[in-house]
Coordinates of C-alpha atoms in Angstrom, one line a residue:
X8 CA 93.1 172.2 131.9
X9 CA 96.6 171.2 130.7
X10 CA 97.9 174.7 131.2
X11 CA 96.3 174.8 134.7
X12 CA 98.0 171.5 135.5
X13 CA 101.4 172.8 134.4
X14 CA 100.9 176.0 136.4
X15 CA 100.1 173.9 139.5
X16 CA 103.2 171.7 139.0
X17 CA 105.3 174.8 138.9
X18 CA 103.7 176.2 142.0
X19 CA 104.3 173.0 143.9
X20 CA 108.0 173.0 142.9
X21 CA 107.6 169.8 141.0
X22 CA 108.5 171.5 137.7
X23 CA 111.0 174.4 137.3
X24 CA 109.3 177.8 136.9
X25 CA 111.1 178.3 133.5
X26 CA 110.2 174.9 132.1
X27 CA 109.0 175.2 128.5
X28 CA 106.3 172.6 128.1
X29 CA 105.7 170.5 125.0
X30 CA 102.8 171.7 122.8
X31 CA 99.8 169.5 122.3
X32 CA 99.4 167.8 119.0
X33 CA 97.7 170.0 116.4
X34 CA 93.9 170.1 116.1
X35 CA 92.6 168.3 113.1
X36 CA 89.3 166.5 112.2
X37 CA 90.6 163.2 113.6
X38 CA 92.0 164.8 116.7
X39 CA 89.7 167.7 117.8
X40 CA 90.4 170.0 120.7
X41 CA 87.8 170.7 123.4
X42 CA 86.3 173.6 121.6
X43 CA 85.7 171.5 118.5
X44 CA 83.6 169.0 120.4
X45 CA 79.8 169.2 120.6
X46 CA 78.1 169.8 124.0
X47 CA 77.3 166.1 124.2
X48 CA 80.8 165.0 123.3
X49 CA 82.2 167.3 126.0
X50 CA 79.9 165.6 128.6
X51 CA 81.3 162.2 127.5
X52 CA 84.9 163.4 127.8
X53 CA 84.2 165.0 131.2
X54 CA 82.6 161.8 132.4
X55 CA 85.7 159.8 131.3
X56 CA 87.9 161.9 133.5
X57 CA 85.4 161.8 136.3
X58 CA 85.6 158.0 136.3
X59 CA 89.4 158.1 136.1
X60 CA 89.6 160.5 139.0
X61 CA 87.3 158.2 141.0
X62 CA 89.6 155.3 140.3
X63 CA 92.6 157.4 141.5
X64 CA 90.7 158.4 144.7
X65 CA 89.9 154.7 145.4
X66 CA 93.6 153.8 144.9
X67 CA 94.6 156.6 147.2
X68 CA 92.2 155.4 149.9
X69 CA 93.5 151.8 149.7
X70 CA 97.1 152.9 149.9
X71 CA 96.1 154.7 153.0
X72 CA 94.8 151.4 154.4
X73 CA 98.2 149.8 153.8
X74 CA 100.0 152.6 155.5
X75 CA 97.5 152.5 158.5
X76 CA 98.3 148.8 158.9
X77 CA 102.1 149.4 158.8
X78 CA 101.7 152.1 161.5
X79 CA 99.4 149.9 163.7
X80 CA 101.7 146.9 163.4
X81 CA 104.8 149.0 164.2
X82 CA 106.5 148.4 160.8
X83 CA 106.0 151.9 159.3
X84 CA 109.3 153.5 160.4
X85 CA 111.3 150.5 159.2
X86 CA 109.6 150.3 155.7
X87 CA 110.6 151.7 152.4
X88 CA 107.6 152.8 150.3
X89 CA 107.7 153.3 146.6
X90 CA 104.8 154.5 144.5
X91 CA 105.3 155.0 140.8
X92 CA 103.7 154.7 137.3
X93 CA 104.9 152.0 134.9
X94 CA 104.7 154.3 131.8
X95 CA 103.4 157.6 130.6
X96 CA 99.7 158.3 130.3
X97 CA 97.8 155.9 128.0
X98 CA 96.4 157.4 124.8
X99 CA 95.2 154.3 123.0
X100 CA 91.7 153.2 122.2
X101 CA 91.3 149.5 123.0
X102 CA 88.0 149.3 121.3
X103 CA 89.7 149.3 117.9
X104 CA 91.3 146.0 118.7
X105 CA 88.1 144.2 119.7
X106 CA 87.1 141.2 117.6
X107 CA 83.7 141.3 115.8
X108 CA 80.8 140.6 118.1
X109 CA 82.1 142.2 121.2
X110 CA 79.4 144.4 122.5
X111 CA 80.0 147.4 124.7
X112 CA 77.7 150.2 125.9
X113 CA 79.6 153.4 126.1
X114 CA 76.6 155.7 126.2
X115 CA 76.9 158.6 128.6
X116 CA 74.4 157.0 131.0
X117 CA 76.4 153.7 131.1
X118 CA 80.0 155.0 131.3
X119 CA 81.6 153.4 134.3
X120 CA 78.9 150.7 134.6
X121 CA 78.8 147.1 133.6
X122 CA 79.3 146.7 129.9
X123 CA 81.3 149.9 129.3
X124 CA 84.9 150.0 128.1
X125 CA 86.6 153.3 128.7
X126 CA 89.9 154.7 127.5
X127 CA 90.2 158.3 128.3
X128 CA 92.0 159.0 125.0
X129 CA 94.8 161.0 123.6
X130 CA 93.7 164.5 124.7
X131 CA 93.4 163.5 128.3
X132 CA 96.7 161.6 128.0
X133 CA 98.3 164.9 127.0
X134 CA 96.9 166.5 130.1
X135 CA 98.1 163.7 132.3
X136 CA 101.6 163.7 130.7
X137 CA 102.0 167.5 131.0
X138 CA 104.4 169.2 130.8
X139 CA 106.1 166.4 128.8
X140 CA 106.0 165.5 125.1
X141 CA 103.6 162.7 124.0
X142 CA 102.5 159.7 126.0
X143 CA 102.7 155.9 126.6
X144 CA 103.9 153.9 123.6
X145 CA 106.4 156.5 122.6
X146 CA 110.0 157.1 123.7
X147 CA 109.4 160.8 124.1
X148 CA 109.6 162.1 127.7
X149 CA 105.8 161.8 128.1
X150 CA 106.1 158.1 127.5
X151 CA 109.2 157.2 129.6
X152 CA 109.2 159.8 132.4
X153 CA 106.8 159.0 135.2
X154 CA 106.1 160.2 138.7
X155 CA 107.7 158.4 141.6
X156 CA 107.1 159.0 145.3
X157 CA 109.6 157.3 147.6
X158 CA 109.8 157.3 151.4
X159 CA 112.8 155.7 153.1
X160 CA 112.8 154.2 156.6
X161 CA 112.7 156.8 159.4
X162 CA 116.5 156.8 160.1
X163 CA 117.2 157.8 156.5
X164 CA 114.1 159.9 155.8
X165 CA 114.4 163.3 154.1
X166 CA 112.0 165.6 152.2
X167 CA 112.4 167.3 148.9
X168 CA 112.1 166.9 145.1
X169 CA 114.9 164.8 143.6
X170 CA 115.8 165.6 140.1
X171 CA 118.4 162.9 139.5
X172 CA 117.8 160.1 137.0
X173 CA 116.5 156.7 138.1
X174 CA 115.0 153.7 136.2
X175 CA 112.6 151.0 137.2
X176 CA 115.4 148.4 137.2
X177 CA 117.1 150.4 139.9
X178 CA 114.5 149.3 142.5
X179 CA 115.7 145.7 143.1
X180 CA 119.4 146.7 143.8
X181 CA 118.1 149.6 145.9
X182 CA 116.0 147.2 148.1
X183 CA 118.9 144.9 148.4
X184 CA 121.3 147.7 149.3
X185 CA 118.9 149.0 152.0
X186 CA 118.7 145.5 153.4
X187 CA 122.5 145.0 153.4
X188 CA 122.3 142.2 150.9
X189 CA 124.9 141.8 148.2
X190 CA 123.8 141.6 144.6
X191 CA 123.5 138.0 143.3
X192 CA 126.5 136.9 141.3
X193 CA 125.7 133.3 140.3
X194 CA 126.7 132.5 136.7
X195 CA 123.3 131.0 135.9
X196 CA 121.4 134.1 136.9
X197 CA 120.6 137.0 134.6
X198 CA 122.7 139.9 135.9
X199 CA 120.9 142.8 137.6
X200 CA 121.1 145.8 135.2
X201 CA 120.0 148.6 137.6
X202 CA 122.0 150.6 140.2
X203 CA 121.1 151.3 143.8
X204 CA 119.7 154.8 144.0
X205 CA 120.0 154.8 147.8
X206 CA 122.9 157.3 147.7
X207 CA 120.8 159.6 145.5
X208 CA 117.9 159.4 147.9
X209 CA 120.3 160.3 150.7
X210 CA 121.3 163.5 148.9
X211 CA 124.1 162.4 146.7
X212 CA 124.3 162.2 142.9
X213 CA 122.5 159.8 140.7
X214 CA 124.4 156.6 139.8
X215 CA 123.4 157.2 136.2
X216 CA 125.0 160.7 135.9
X217 CA 128.0 159.2 134.2
X218 CA 126.1 156.5 132.2
X219 CA 124.2 156.3 129.0
X220 CA 120.6 155.3 129.0
X221 CA 118.7 153.7 126.1
X222 CA 115.4 152.1 125.3
X223 CA 113.1 150.9 122.6
X224 CA 109.3 150.2 122.2
X225 CA 107.3 149.5 119.1
X226 CA 110.1 150.6 116.9
X227 CA 110.5 153.9 118.7
X228 CA 113.9 154.5 120.3
X229 CA 115.9 156.8 122.6
X230 CA 119.5 157.1 123.6
X231 CA 120.6 159.5 126.4
X232 CA 124.2 160.5 126.9
X233 CA 124.7 163.2 129.5
X234 CA 122.3 166.0 128.7
X235 CA 121.7 164.9 125.1
X236 CA 118.8 162.7 124.2
X237 CA 118.5 161.1 120.7
X238 CA 114.8 160.4 120.1
X239 CA 113.8 158.1 117.2
X240 CA 110.1 158.0 116.5
X241 CA 108.2 156.2 113.8
X242 CA 105.9 158.3 111.6
X243 CA 102.4 159.3 112.9
X244 CA 103.7 160.3 116.3
X245 CA 105.3 156.9 116.8
X246 CA 102.3 154.8 115.8
X247 CA 102.9 154.5 112.1
X248 CA 104.1 151.6 110.0
X249 CA 106.4 149.4 112.0
X250 CA 108.5 148.8 108.9
X251 CA 109.3 152.4 108.6
X252 CA 112.6 153.5 110.1
X253 CA 112.4 156.0 113.0
X254 CA 112.8 159.7 112.4
X255 CA 115.6 161.0 114.5
X256 CA 115.6 164.2 116.7
X257 CA 118.1 165.5 119.2
X258 CA 117.3 167.4 122.4
X259 CA 119.3 168.9 125.3
X260 CA 117.0 167.5 128.1
X261 CA 118.8 169.5 130.8
X262 CA 117.6 172.7 129.2
X263 CA 114.7 171.4 127.1
X264 CA 112.9 168.6 128.9
X265 CA 109.8 169.4 127.0
X266 CA 111.6 168.4 123.8
X267 CA 110.6 171.6 122.0
X268 CA 113.9 172.5 120.2
X269 CA 115.3 169.8 117.8
X270 CA 119.1 170.1 117.6
X271 CA 119.5 167.4 114.9
X272 CA 120.0 169.7 112.0
X273 CA 122.6 171.7 113.9
X274 CA 124.5 168.7 115.3
X275 CA 124.3 165.9 112.6
X276 CA 127.6 164.3 113.7
X277 CA 126.2 163.9 117.2
X278 CA 123.1 162.3 115.8
X279 CA 125.1 159.8 113.8
X280 CA 127.3 159.0 116.8
X281 CA 124.4 158.4 119.1
X282 CA 122.6 156.4 116.4
X283 CA 125.6 154.0 116.3
X284 CA 125.6 153.8 120.1
X285 CA 121.9 153.0 120.1
X286 CA 122.3 150.3 117.4
X287 CA 125.0 148.7 119.6
X288 CA 122.6 148.8 122.6
X289 CA 119.8 147.3 120.4
X290 CA 122.1 144.4 119.3
X291 CA 123.2 143.8 122.9
X292 CA 119.6 143.5 124.3
X293 CA 118.1 141.7 121.3
X294 CA 115.8 144.3 119.8
X295 CA 113.8 142.7 117.0
X296 CA 113.7 144.8 113.9
X297 CA 110.8 144.3 111.4
X298 CA 111.7 143.4 107.8
X299 CA 112.2 146.4 105.6

């Protein structure tokens, strides 16, 4: 199914035809593939995705209700609409965090009903994050790159796939820019860190093309400078011991967005330079490092 999803993304023009996708994590006893599941386990996994698909369908229906209201009230052509995810596909299993005594019924017959608690799990997360590497909780592309659908007001509207870089903190300055409102400059306010992407949405370049981007989550890190992305991941696919330092990799995300070819060994000086830059970023924003 993951391969079919990638093929469809390419057919729709959402992914370049020569995109080399990331490979799924290797099959092992703790992380079986579809073929390693029993018939009953396959039914459970299929039911999880069926429930997820129903939730997405319900969301789509209710977004349609909002759009219908905007049209009926005469506000649609003067409204900017943004729909996006907050992070990559979720691979976690929340049941492992439940305190003793919490009862759930995740039998096949009860999935999706009262008393069930469903996480669709790591393998479905790999499908949802395709063609990218890994998923939510990591700083790989599958954790930090998300879909975004944006429609501008009618006078500025255009169609197409925009491949420029944007971040969630760009939304506020974009809304203000569209409304003709200057960014707040009061000394007692936290400065807005994003950039207006209105020029990019109108067909110009991304405001981040000449900037470096960085982030951190759960001890995982990334620093992007131009086409190069330094990726730092804790052991065990980013979910190992928080006290362990990240393992650093280097990718050319202009040519290898799937993060399949690690350049760290070939460019050690670049790795060290970007690590220093990331540490400066971490100090500036107050990243809390665990004791080591």
